[in-house]
mmCIF file of C-alpha atoms in Angstrom:
data_model
loop_
_atom_site.group_PDB
_atom_site.id
_atom_site.type_symbol
_atom_site.label_atom_id
_atom_site.label_comp_id
_atom_site.label_asym_id
_atom_site.label_seq_id
_atom_site.Cartn_x
_atom_site.Cartn_y
_atom_site.Cartn_z
ATOM 1 C CA MET C 22 -90.940 112.347 90.519
ATOM 2 C CA TYR C 23 -93.432 112.244 87.556
ATOM 3 C CA SER C 24 -96.635 111.393 89.522
ATOM 4 C CA ILE C 25 -99.266 113.102 91.023
ATOM 5 C CA LYS C 26 -100.186 111.811 94.507
ATOM 6 C CA SER C 27 -102.623 114.503 95.845
ATOM 7 C CA SER C 28 -104.991 117.476 95.237
ATOM 8 C CA LYS C 29 -102.434 119.989 95.629
ATOM 9 C CA ASP C 30 -100.646 118.749 93.348
ATOM 10 C CA PHE C 31 -103.613 119.402 91.074
ATOM 11 C CA GLU C 32 -104.117 123.068 92.312
ATOM 12 C CA ASP C 33 -100.305 123.695 91.440
ATOM 13 C CA LEU C 34 -101.255 122.909 87.714
ATOM 14 C CA SER C 35 -104.466 124.489 87.673
ATOM 15 C CA PRO C 36 -106.347 125.505 85.325
ATOM 16 C CA PHE C 37 -106.233 122.602 82.756
ATOM 17 C CA ILE C 38 -107.345 122.365 79.248
ATOM 18 C CA ILE C 39 -108.896 118.640 79.254
ATOM 19 C CA ILE C 40 -108.354 116.310 76.459
ATOM 20 C CA GLY C 41 -110.961 113.434 76.144
ATOM 21 C CA ALA C 42 -114.550 114.468 76.614
ATOM 22 C CA GLY C 43 -115.844 111.142 77.980
ATOM 23 C CA GLY C 44 -115.854 109.497 81.347
ATOM 24 C CA GLY C 45 -111.894 110.270 82.072
ATOM 25 C CA GLY C 46 -112.277 113.705 81.278
ATOM 26 C CA GLU C 47 -115.577 114.467 83.408
ATOM 27 C CA LYS C 48 -114.089 112.603 86.452
ATOM 28 C CA LEU C 49 -110.645 114.847 86.633
ATOM 29 C CA SER C 50 -112.388 118.196 85.987
ATOM 30 C CA ASN C 51 -114.742 117.394 89.172
ATOM 31 C CA PHE C 52 -111.561 116.267 91.342
ATOM 32 C CA PRO C 53 -110.899 118.767 94.271
ATOM 33 C CA GLY C 54 -107.996 121.274 93.278
ATOM 34 C CA VAL C 55 -108.721 120.408 89.449
ATOM 35 C CA GLU C 56 -110.124 124.449 87.956
ATOM 36 C CA THR C 57 -111.089 123.396 84.313
ATOM 37 C CA ALA C 58 -110.558 126.082 81.553
ATOM 38 C CA GLY C 59 -112.144 124.294 78.515
ATOM 39 C CA PHE C 60 -112.332 120.736 76.804
ATOM 40 C CA LEU C 61 -111.054 118.928 73.436
ATOM 41 C CA ASP C 62 -111.935 115.970 71.647
ATOM 42 C CA ASP C 63 -110.809 114.523 68.439
ATOM 43 C CA SER C 64 -114.696 113.882 67.823
ATOM 44 C CA LYS C 65 -116.540 115.531 65.257
ATOM 45 C CA ASP C 66 -119.944 114.813 67.231
ATOM 46 C CA LYS C 67 -118.477 116.123 70.345
ATOM 47 C CA GLN C 68 -116.982 119.550 69.340
ATOM 48 C CA GLY C 69 -118.887 122.326 69.186
ATOM 49 C CA THR C 70 -121.048 120.891 71.956
ATOM 50 C CA GLU C 71 -121.550 121.753 75.595
ATOM 51 C CA PHE C 72 -119.232 119.545 78.189
ATOM 52 C CA CYS C 73 -119.499 120.221 81.790
ATOM 53 C CA GLY C 74 -120.266 123.894 81.085
ATOM 54 C CA HIS C 75 -117.388 124.396 78.518
ATOM 55 C CA ILE C 76 -118.193 124.148 74.971
ATOM 56 C CA VAL C 77 -115.758 121.337 73.370
ATOM 57 C CA GLY C 78 -112.768 122.663 71.094
ATOM 58 C CA SER C 79 -110.950 121.165 68.135
ATOM 59 C CA ASN C 80 -107.885 123.017 68.393
ATOM 60 C CA LEU C 81 -105.284 122.956 70.983
ATOM 61 C CA LYS C 82 -103.283 126.010 69.874
ATOM 62 C CA ASP C 83 -106.782 127.899 69.388
ATOM 63 C CA LEU C 84 -107.528 126.578 73.339
ATOM 64 C CA VAL C 85 -104.476 127.778 74.904
ATOM 65 C CA GLU C 86 -104.561 131.545 73.417
ATOM 66 C CA GLU C 87 -108.244 131.552 73.954
ATOM 67 C CA THR C 88 -107.913 130.685 77.646
ATOM 68 C CA ASN C 89 -105.917 130.685 81.098
ATOM 69 C CA SER C 90 -104.371 127.501 81.070
ATOM 70 C CA LYS C 91 -101.424 126.566 82.537
ATOM 71 C CA SER C 92 -101.662 122.728 81.813
ATOM 72 C CA VAL C 93 -103.277 120.007 79.609
ATOM 73 C CA ALA C 94 -104.317 116.812 80.699
ATOM 74 C CA ILE C 95 -104.594 114.098 78.502
ATOM 75 C CA MET C 96 -107.544 111.766 79.878
ATOM 76 C CA LEU C 97 -107.526 109.165 76.693
ATOM 77 C CA PRO C 98 -108.494 105.318 77.163
ATOM 78 C CA ILE C 99 -105.692 102.555 75.957
ATOM 79 C CA GLY C 100 -105.393 102.316 72.585
ATOM 80 C CA ALA C 101 -105.164 106.109 72.075
ATOM 81 C CA GLU C 102 -101.320 106.280 72.859
ATOM 82 C CA GLY C 103 -100.468 107.882 69.485
ATOM 83 C CA ALA C 104 -102.784 110.588 69.652
ATOM 84 C CA ALA C 105 -101.892 111.106 73.370
ATOM 85 C CA LEU C 106 -98.059 111.566 72.211
ATOM 86 C CA LYS C 107 -99.348 113.955 69.626
ATOM 87 C CA TYR C 108 -101.224 116.102 72.016
ATOM 88 C CA ALA C 109 -98.615 115.968 75.134
ATOM 89 C CA VAL C 110 -95.618 117.349 72.189
ATOM 90 C CA GLN C 111 -97.560 119.819 70.794
ATOM 91 C CA ALA C 112 -98.865 120.888 74.280
ATOM 92 C CA ILE C 113 -95.257 120.833 75.787
ATOM 93 C CA ASP C 114 -94.161 123.232 72.725
ATOM 94 C CA LEU C 115 -97.211 125.748 73.682
ATOM 95 C CA GLY C 116 -95.586 125.787 76.813
ATOM 96 C CA GLN C 117 -98.223 124.114 78.907
ATOM 97 C CA ASN C 118 -97.704 121.575 81.638
ATOM 98 C CA VAL C 119 -98.725 118.098 80.644
ATOM 99 C CA LEU C 120 -100.666 115.788 82.808
ATOM 100 C CA VAL C 121 -100.909 112.229 81.566
ATOM 101 C CA SER C 122 -102.774 109.095 82.264
ATOM 102 C CA PHE C 123 -100.656 105.859 82.821
ATOM 103 C CA ARG C 124 -103.160 104.059 80.810
ATOM 104 C CA SER C 125 -102.777 105.962 77.620
ATOM 105 C CA LEU C 126 -98.927 107.611 77.804
ATOM 106 C CA PRO C 127 -96.838 105.910 80.430
ATOM 107 C CA ILE C 128 -94.229 108.637 81.213
ATOM 108 C CA GLU C 129 -91.410 105.708 82.056
ATOM 109 C CA ASP C 130 -91.926 104.586 78.248
ATOM 110 C CA ASN C 131 -91.384 107.579 76.936
ATOM 111 C CA PRO C 132 -88.111 109.398 77.523
ATOM 112 C CA SER C 133 -87.605 112.018 75.034
ATOM 113 C CA LEU C 134 -90.955 113.017 75.754
ATOM 114 C CA ILE C 135 -89.535 113.993 79.437
ATOM 115 C CA LYS C 136 -86.465 115.728 77.907
ATOM 116 C CA PHE C 137 -88.539 118.043 75.693
ATOM 117 C CA ALA C 138 -90.396 118.774 78.849
ATOM 118 C CA ASN C 139 -87.243 119.824 80.888
ATOM 119 C CA GLN C 140 -85.856 121.805 77.548
ATOM 120 C CA LYS C 141 -89.033 123.736 77.275
ATOM 121 C CA GLY C 142 -89.280 124.320 81.379
ATOM 122 C CA VAL C 143 -92.413 123.011 81.782
ATOM 123 C CA GLN C 144 -93.880 120.036 84.125
ATOM 124 C CA LEU C 145 -94.494 116.467 83.036
ATOM 125 C CA LYS C 146 -96.797 114.547 85.030
ATOM 126 C CA GLN C 147 -98.698 111.457 85.490
ATOM 127 C CA ILE C 148 -101.519 110.409 87.660
ATOM 128 C CA SER C 149 -100.036 107.702 90.024
ATOM 129 C CA SER C 150 -101.586 104.031 89.665
ATOM 130 C CA ARG C 151 -100.566 103.884 93.190
ATOM 131 C CA LEU C 152 -98.497 100.653 93.109
ATOM 132 C CA ASP C 153 -96.269 101.407 95.779
ATOM 133 C CA ASN C 154 -99.078 101.463 97.912
ATOM 134 C CA VAL C 155 -99.738 97.785 96.993
ATOM 135 C CA LYS C 156 -96.165 96.705 97.075
ATOM 136 C CA LYS C 157 -96.257 98.074 100.602
ATOM 137 C CA ILE C 158 -99.094 96.147 101.717
ATOM 138 C CA MET C 159 -98.058 92.817 99.440
ATOM 139 C CA GLY C 160 -94.902 92.602 99.539
ATOM 140 C CA THR C 161 -94.561 92.722 95.698
ATOM 141 C CA ALA C 162 -96.351 94.608 92.590
ATOM 142 C CA PRO C 163 -96.436 94.920 89.171
ATOM 143 C CA GLU C 164 -93.869 97.152 87.892
ATOM 144 C CA LYS C 165 -96.638 98.993 85.800
ATOM 145 C CA CYS C 166 -100.272 98.930 84.824
ATOM 146 C CA THR C 167 -101.376 95.680 83.741
ATOM 147 C CA GLU C 168 -104.083 96.712 81.293
ATOM 148 C CA VAL C 169 -103.046 97.228 77.966
ATOM 149 C CA LEU C 170 -105.917 95.945 75.595
ATOM 150 C CA PRO C 171 -107.874 99.164 74.281
ATOM 151 C CA LYS C 172 -111.592 99.027 74.939
ATOM 152 C CA ILE C 173 -114.134 98.100 72.274
ATOM 153 C CA THR C 174 -117.736 97.276 72.475
ATOM 154 C CA TYR C 175 -119.184 94.260 70.261
ATOM 155 C CA TYR C 176 -123.088 93.153 70.285
ATOM 156 C CA HIS C 177 -122.611 89.825 68.739
ATOM 157 C CA LYS C 178 -125.142 89.222 65.764
ATOM 158 C CA LYS C 179 -125.433 85.341 66.163
ATOM 159 C CA PRO C 180 -126.011 83.428 69.296
ATOM 160 C CA VAL C 181 -123.499 83.519 71.785
ATOM 161 C CA ILE C 182 -123.939 80.776 74.633
ATOM 162 C CA PHE C 183 -121.717 80.825 77.982
ATOM 163 C CA VAL C 184 -120.829 78.064 80.067
ATOM 164 C CA GLY C 185 -120.852 79.286 83.486
ATOM 165 C CA GLY C 186 -120.463 77.416 87.034
ATOM 166 C CA THR C 187 -121.009 77.105 90.655
ATOM 167 C CA SER C 188 -117.285 76.443 91.171
ATOM 168 C CA GLN C 189 -114.065 75.407 89.701
ATOM 169 C CA GLU C 190 -113.573 72.077 88.000
ATOM 170 C CA CYS C 191 -117.129 71.482 87.695
ATOM 171 C CA GLY C 192 -117.310 70.758 84.328
ATOM 172 C CA LYS C 193 -117.401 73.978 82.102
ATOM 173 C CA ARG C 194 -114.645 73.010 79.807
ATOM 174 C CA THR C 195 -115.937 69.655 79.321
ATOM 175 C CA THR C 196 -119.522 71.189 78.308
ATOM 176 C CA THR C 197 -118.424 74.006 76.690
ATOM 177 C CA ARG C 198 -116.320 71.246 74.188
ATOM 178 C CA LYS C 199 -119.309 68.773 73.924
ATOM 179 C CA LEU C 200 -121.995 71.525 72.967
ATOM 180 C CA GLY C 201 -119.495 72.914 70.091
ATOM 181 C CA GLN C 202 -118.778 69.572 68.818
ATOM 182 C CA ALA C 203 -122.508 68.613 68.786
ATOM 183 C CA ALA C 204 -123.397 71.433 67.001
ATOM 184 C CA LYS C 205 -120.350 70.852 64.543
ATOM 185 C CA GLN C 206 -121.809 67.203 63.972
ATOM 186 C CA MET C 207 -125.354 68.564 62.958
ATOM 187 C CA GLY C 208 -123.435 70.784 60.215
ATOM 188 C CA LEU C 209 -123.614 74.204 62.171
ATOM 189 C CA ASN C 210 -120.459 76.331 62.079
ATOM 190 C CA ALA C 211 -119.975 76.454 65.666
ATOM 191 C CA LYS C 212 -117.505 78.181 67.222
ATOM 192 C CA ILE C 213 -115.588 76.912 70.770
ATOM 193 C CA ILE C 214 -113.762 79.558 72.656
ATOM 194 C CA SER C 215 -111.637 78.190 75.706
ATOM 195 C CA THR C 216 -110.494 80.720 78.443
ATOM 196 C CA ASP C 217 -108.146 78.304 79.984
ATOM 197 C CA GLU C 218 -104.548 77.015 79.105
ATOM 198 C CA MET C 219 -106.077 73.576 79.387
ATOM 199 C CA GLY C 220 -107.991 74.428 76.589
ATOM 200 C CA LEU C 221 -105.970 73.406 73.803
ATOM 201 C CA GLU C 222 -107.635 69.679 72.759
ATOM 202 C CA GLU C 223 -110.035 69.481 69.927
ATOM 203 C CA PRO C 224 -112.345 70.362 68.885
ATOM 204 C CA THR C 225 -111.660 74.105 70.339
ATOM 205 C CA ASP C 226 -111.390 76.480 67.955
ATOM 206 C CA ILE C 227 -109.285 79.062 70.050
ATOM 207 C CA ASN C 228 -107.886 79.212 73.792
ATOM 208 C CA PHE C 229 -105.850 81.591 75.630
ATOM 209 C CA ARG C 230 -105.901 82.106 79.648
ATOM 210 C CA ALA C 231 -108.197 84.894 80.448
ATOM 211 C CA GLY C 232 -106.374 84.606 83.918
ATOM 212 C CA SER C 233 -103.075 86.142 82.295
ATOM 213 C CA LEU C 234 -105.144 89.233 81.428
ATOM 214 C CA SER C 235 -106.201 92.166 83.782
ATOM 215 C CA VAL C 236 -109.804 92.144 84.767
ATOM 216 C CA MET C 237 -109.987 95.186 82.987
ATOM 217 C CA ASP C 238 -108.916 93.854 79.959
ATOM 218 C CA VAL C 239 -111.052 90.342 79.806
ATOM 219 C CA PRO C 240 -114.295 91.434 78.367
ATOM 220 C CA ALA C 241 -112.573 93.282 75.435
ATOM 221 C CA VAL C 242 -110.692 90.420 74.613
ATOM 222 C CA ILE C 243 -113.875 88.440 74.744
ATOM 223 C CA MET C 244 -116.002 90.724 72.934
ATOM 224 C CA GLY C 245 -113.089 90.973 70.062
ATOM 225 C CA THR C 246 -112.648 87.029 69.881
ATOM 226 C CA ILE C 247 -116.461 86.785 69.199
ATOM 227 C CA LYS C 248 -116.226 89.477 66.913
ATOM 228 C CA TYR C 249 -113.259 87.563 64.796
ATOM 229 C CA MET C 250 -115.572 84.417 64.937
ATOM 230 C CA GLU C 251 -118.250 86.177 63.252
ATOM 231 C CA GLU C 252 -116.599 88.475 60.816
ATOM 232 C CA GLU C 253 -113.486 85.973 59.843
ATOM 233 C CA GLU C 254 -114.947 82.575 60.242
ATOM 234 C CA ASN C 255 -118.447 83.367 59.951
ATOM 235 C CA ALA C 256 -119.666 81.531 62.663
ATOM 236 C CA ASP C 257 -123.243 80.194 63.591
ATOM 237 C CA ILE C 258 -123.471 79.797 67.084
ATOM 238 C CA ILE C 259 -120.280 80.450 69.385
ATOM 239 C CA PHE C 260 -120.031 79.003 72.955
ATOM 240 C CA VAL C 261 -117.794 80.360 75.517
ATOM 241 C CA GLU C 262 -116.176 78.803 78.545
ATOM 242 C CA GLY C 263 -116.575 80.398 81.360
ATOM 243 C CA GLN C 264 -113.726 80.321 84.652
ATOM 244 C CA SER C 265 -114.380 79.535 88.411
ATOM 245 C CA SER C 266 -117.778 80.824 89.916
ATOM 246 C CA LEU C 267 -119.388 84.408 90.694
ATOM 247 C CA THR C 268 -120.643 82.975 94.364
ATOM 248 C CA GLU C 269 -117.690 80.149 95.029
ATOM 249 C CA THR C 270 -116.639 80.522 99.031
ATOM 250 C CA GLY C 271 -113.607 78.697 98.883
ATOM 251 C CA ASN C 272 -111.187 80.422 96.636
ATOM 252 C CA PRO C 273 -112.592 84.319 95.983
ATOM 253 C CA HIS C 274 -109.994 85.443 93.534
ATOM 254 C CA PRO C 275 -111.176 84.946 90.727
ATOM 255 C CA LYS C 276 -114.604 86.001 90.756
ATOM 256 C CA GLY C 277 -114.010 88.944 88.989
ATOM 257 C CA LEU C 278 -112.363 86.985 85.974
ATOM 258 C CA SER C 279 -115.788 85.126 85.935
ATOM 259 C CA ALA C 280 -117.631 88.119 85.855
ATOM 260 C CA SER C 281 -115.160 89.605 83.196
ATOM 261 C CA ILE C 282 -115.768 86.628 80.948
ATOM 262 C CA LEU C 283 -119.484 86.705 81.038
ATOM 263 C CA PHE C 284 -119.600 90.717 80.557
ATOM 264 C CA GLY C 285 -117.771 90.270 77.623
ATOM 265 C CA ALA C 286 -119.780 87.329 76.428
ATOM 266 C CA MET C 287 -122.744 89.203 76.718
ATOM 267 C CA PRO C 288 -124.775 86.161 75.942
ATOM 268 C CA ASP C 289 -128.031 85.095 74.857
ATOM 269 C CA ALA C 290 -128.343 82.303 77.133
ATOM 270 C CA VAL C 291 -126.126 80.010 80.160
ATOM 271 C CA VAL C 292 -125.785 76.706 80.516
ATOM 272 C CA LEU C 293 -125.123 75.982 84.233
ATOM 273 C CA GLY C 294 -122.518 73.443 85.769
ATOM 274 C CA HIS C 295 -122.371 71.771 88.721
ATOM 275 C CA ARG C 296 -120.640 69.166 90.704
ATOM 276 C CA PRO C 297 -122.272 67.988 93.831
ATOM 277 C CA ASN C 298 -120.073 67.077 97.008
ATOM 278 C CA HIS C 299 -117.101 68.892 94.997
ATOM 279 C CA PRO C 300 -113.926 67.326 96.915
ATOM 280 C CA PHE C 301 -111.334 70.293 97.197
ATOM 281 C CA ARG C 302 -114.050 73.266 95.853
ATOM 282 C CA GLU C 303 -116.474 75.127 98.233
ATOM 283 C CA PRO C 304 -119.519 75.889 95.850
ATOM 284 C CA VAL C 305 -122.459 77.518 97.546
ATOM 285 C CA GLY C 306 -124.862 76.071 95.124
ATOM 286 C CA ILE C 307 -126.570 75.852 91.847
ATOM 287 C CA LYS C 308 -129.636 78.442 93.170
ATOM 288 C CA THR C 309 -127.187 80.927 94.252
ATOM 289 C CA GLU C 310 -124.904 80.850 90.971
ATOM 290 C CA LEU C 311 -127.661 81.148 88.737
ATOM 291 C CA ASN C 312 -128.916 84.396 90.725
ATOM 292 C CA ALA C 313 -126.146 85.792 90.426
ATOM 293 C CA ILE C 314 -125.678 84.938 87.048
ATOM 294 C CA GLU C 315 -128.944 86.381 86.102
ATOM 295 C CA ALA C 316 -128.409 89.494 88.360
ATOM 296 C CA VAL C 317 -124.992 90.961 86.789
ATOM 297 C CA GLU C 318 -126.203 90.448 83.316
ATOM 298 C CA PRO C 319 -129.150 90.717 81.367
ATOM 299 C CA THR C 320 -129.122 87.047 80.176
ATOM 300 C CA LYS C 321 -130.989 83.372 81.301
ATOM 301 C CA VAL C 322 -129.680 80.112 82.662
ATOM 302 C CA ILE C 323 -131.443 77.577 80.346
ATOM 303 C CA ALA C 324 -130.012 74.395 81.034
ATOM 304 C CA LEU C 325 -128.143 72.788 83.913
ATOM 305 C CA SER C 326 -124.903 70.276 83.470
ATOM 306 C CA ILE C 327 -124.302 67.974 86.213
ATOM 307 C CA ASN C 328 -121.147 66.340 87.237
ATOM 308 C CA ARG C 329 -121.672 63.566 89.142
ATOM 309 C CA ARG C 330 -118.295 62.049 89.892
ATOM 310 C CA ASN C 331 -118.512 62.439 93.514
ATOM 311 C CA ALA C 332 -121.898 62.068 93.704
ATOM 312 C CA PRO C 333 -123.524 58.906 91.220
ATOM 313 C CA GLU C 334 -126.323 58.657 93.348
ATOM 314 C CA GLU C 335 -127.692 62.067 92.859
ATOM 315 C CA SER C 336 -130.827 62.310 91.305
ATOM 316 C CA LEU C 337 -131.231 64.361 87.865
ATOM 317 C CA GLU C 338 -134.699 64.129 88.057
ATOM 318 C CA ASP C 339 -134.896 65.820 91.427
ATOM 319 C CA ILE C 340 -132.719 68.529 90.318
ATOM 320 C CA GLU C 341 -134.654 69.094 87.148
ATOM 321 C CA ASP C 342 -137.667 69.269 89.156
ATOM 322 C CA GLU C 343 -136.127 71.698 91.851
ATOM 323 C CA PHE C 344 -135.122 74.314 89.383
ATOM 324 C CA GLY C 345 -137.760 73.278 86.313
ATOM 325 C CA LEU C 346 -134.718 73.385 83.888
ATOM 326 C CA PRO C 347 -133.696 70.532 81.647
ATOM 327 C CA THR C 348 -130.754 68.862 83.307
ATOM 328 C CA VAL C 349 -128.449 66.294 82.358
ATOM 329 C CA ASP C 350 -125.066 64.559 83.018
ATOM 330 C CA LEU C 351 -122.540 64.562 80.221
ATOM 331 C CA HIS C 352 -119.970 61.849 81.406
ATOM 332 C CA THR C 353 -123.131 59.173 81.576
ATOM 333 C CA ASP C 354 -125.086 61.257 79.097
ATOM 334 C CA SER C 355 -128.088 60.504 81.510
ATOM 335 C CA ASN C 356 -131.041 62.088 81.390
ATOM 336 C CA GLY C 357 -131.005 62.899 77.491
ATOM 337 C CA GLY C 358 -126.932 63.851 77.633
ATOM 338 C CA ILE C 359 -125.348 66.029 74.936
ATOM 339 C CA GLU C 360 -128.205 65.313 72.392
ATOM 340 C CA ARG C 361 -131.100 67.183 74.677
ATOM 341 C CA LEU C 362 -128.613 69.801 76.177
ATOM 342 C CA LEU C 363 -127.755 71.252 72.386
ATOM 343 C CA LYS C 364 -131.910 70.879 71.588
ATOM 344 C CA THR C 365 -132.545 73.255 74.569
ATOM 345 C CA VAL C 366 -130.147 75.409 73.650
ATOM 346 C CA LEU C 367 -131.036 75.774 70.067
ATOM 347 C CA ASP C 368 -134.805 75.864 70.974
ATOM 348 C CA TYR C 369 -134.029 78.722 73.108
ATOM 349 C CA VAL C 370 -132.213 81.008 70.554
ATOM 350 C CA GLY C 371 -134.340 79.683 67.874
ATOM 351 C CA GLU C 372 -132.952 79.112 64.179
#
């Protein structure tokens, strides 16, 4: 009843005043069937500037009076629910139809808004997430959008080390913990971020299951955690445990999760784990994963952590020669073990 499901719905509501002079606003203004009457944004830096052929306004009532708008489209991100609700109420009171994004103002969570729109004789519509199609195909679907965290962009000031891997269960958690523990023993205020529900054991400083979140929310919570560790815990260096792999073929579902953690960490360097002869995973290999990591994020793989549980005869020296990277086995402390691995990290990031 309240969902936009075709471009014809946009035509019936046009012209629009679009609230949000950013990516969402631009996307809507370019959509077939959408006629734009003007833009409004709370940012004083945007007000008075040109955006998509319109001068960005600062007052909704003025824009309604100055344009031929029939509707107000609220294209604000998650985290701006208060502003979205304010504009929706104001627009309805001005006799405008209202189009909202499910991300910032889901209609089903605001029954009073529905009642107000009905009283004023205007339409209240929502751009559908089309979860009905997901349910049709898969037989089940979330009741509503699972993206809930506000988007942040945080550029860390202290070194961040991401521990990735060529597959699941290849040693990422162990490597992350041992690196953090060794750094703590050196006297550094090292912080360990575990992204798995099995990361409860010491010396992890904080853990959560990243896989429980929308992939859209994972970078935000990783950045938020790093920000917290720097500003509240005064971290000297931060180690972030990755999940799964960007390239493992046997289980493709967590690839997006692996990328999301990597994107959120924005690491200065990466330690890559690998388990040869993995008994129940299908890693493609070190070279493919290394290339994938360095292709999707501007960082550098600086060392390898090899789990030889299923390949005790595997030569660390041969792997090191092949890739030109310090290569250790933390289970047996072979080839320099944790001391060499941490030294490699600290030499790379500097004091």
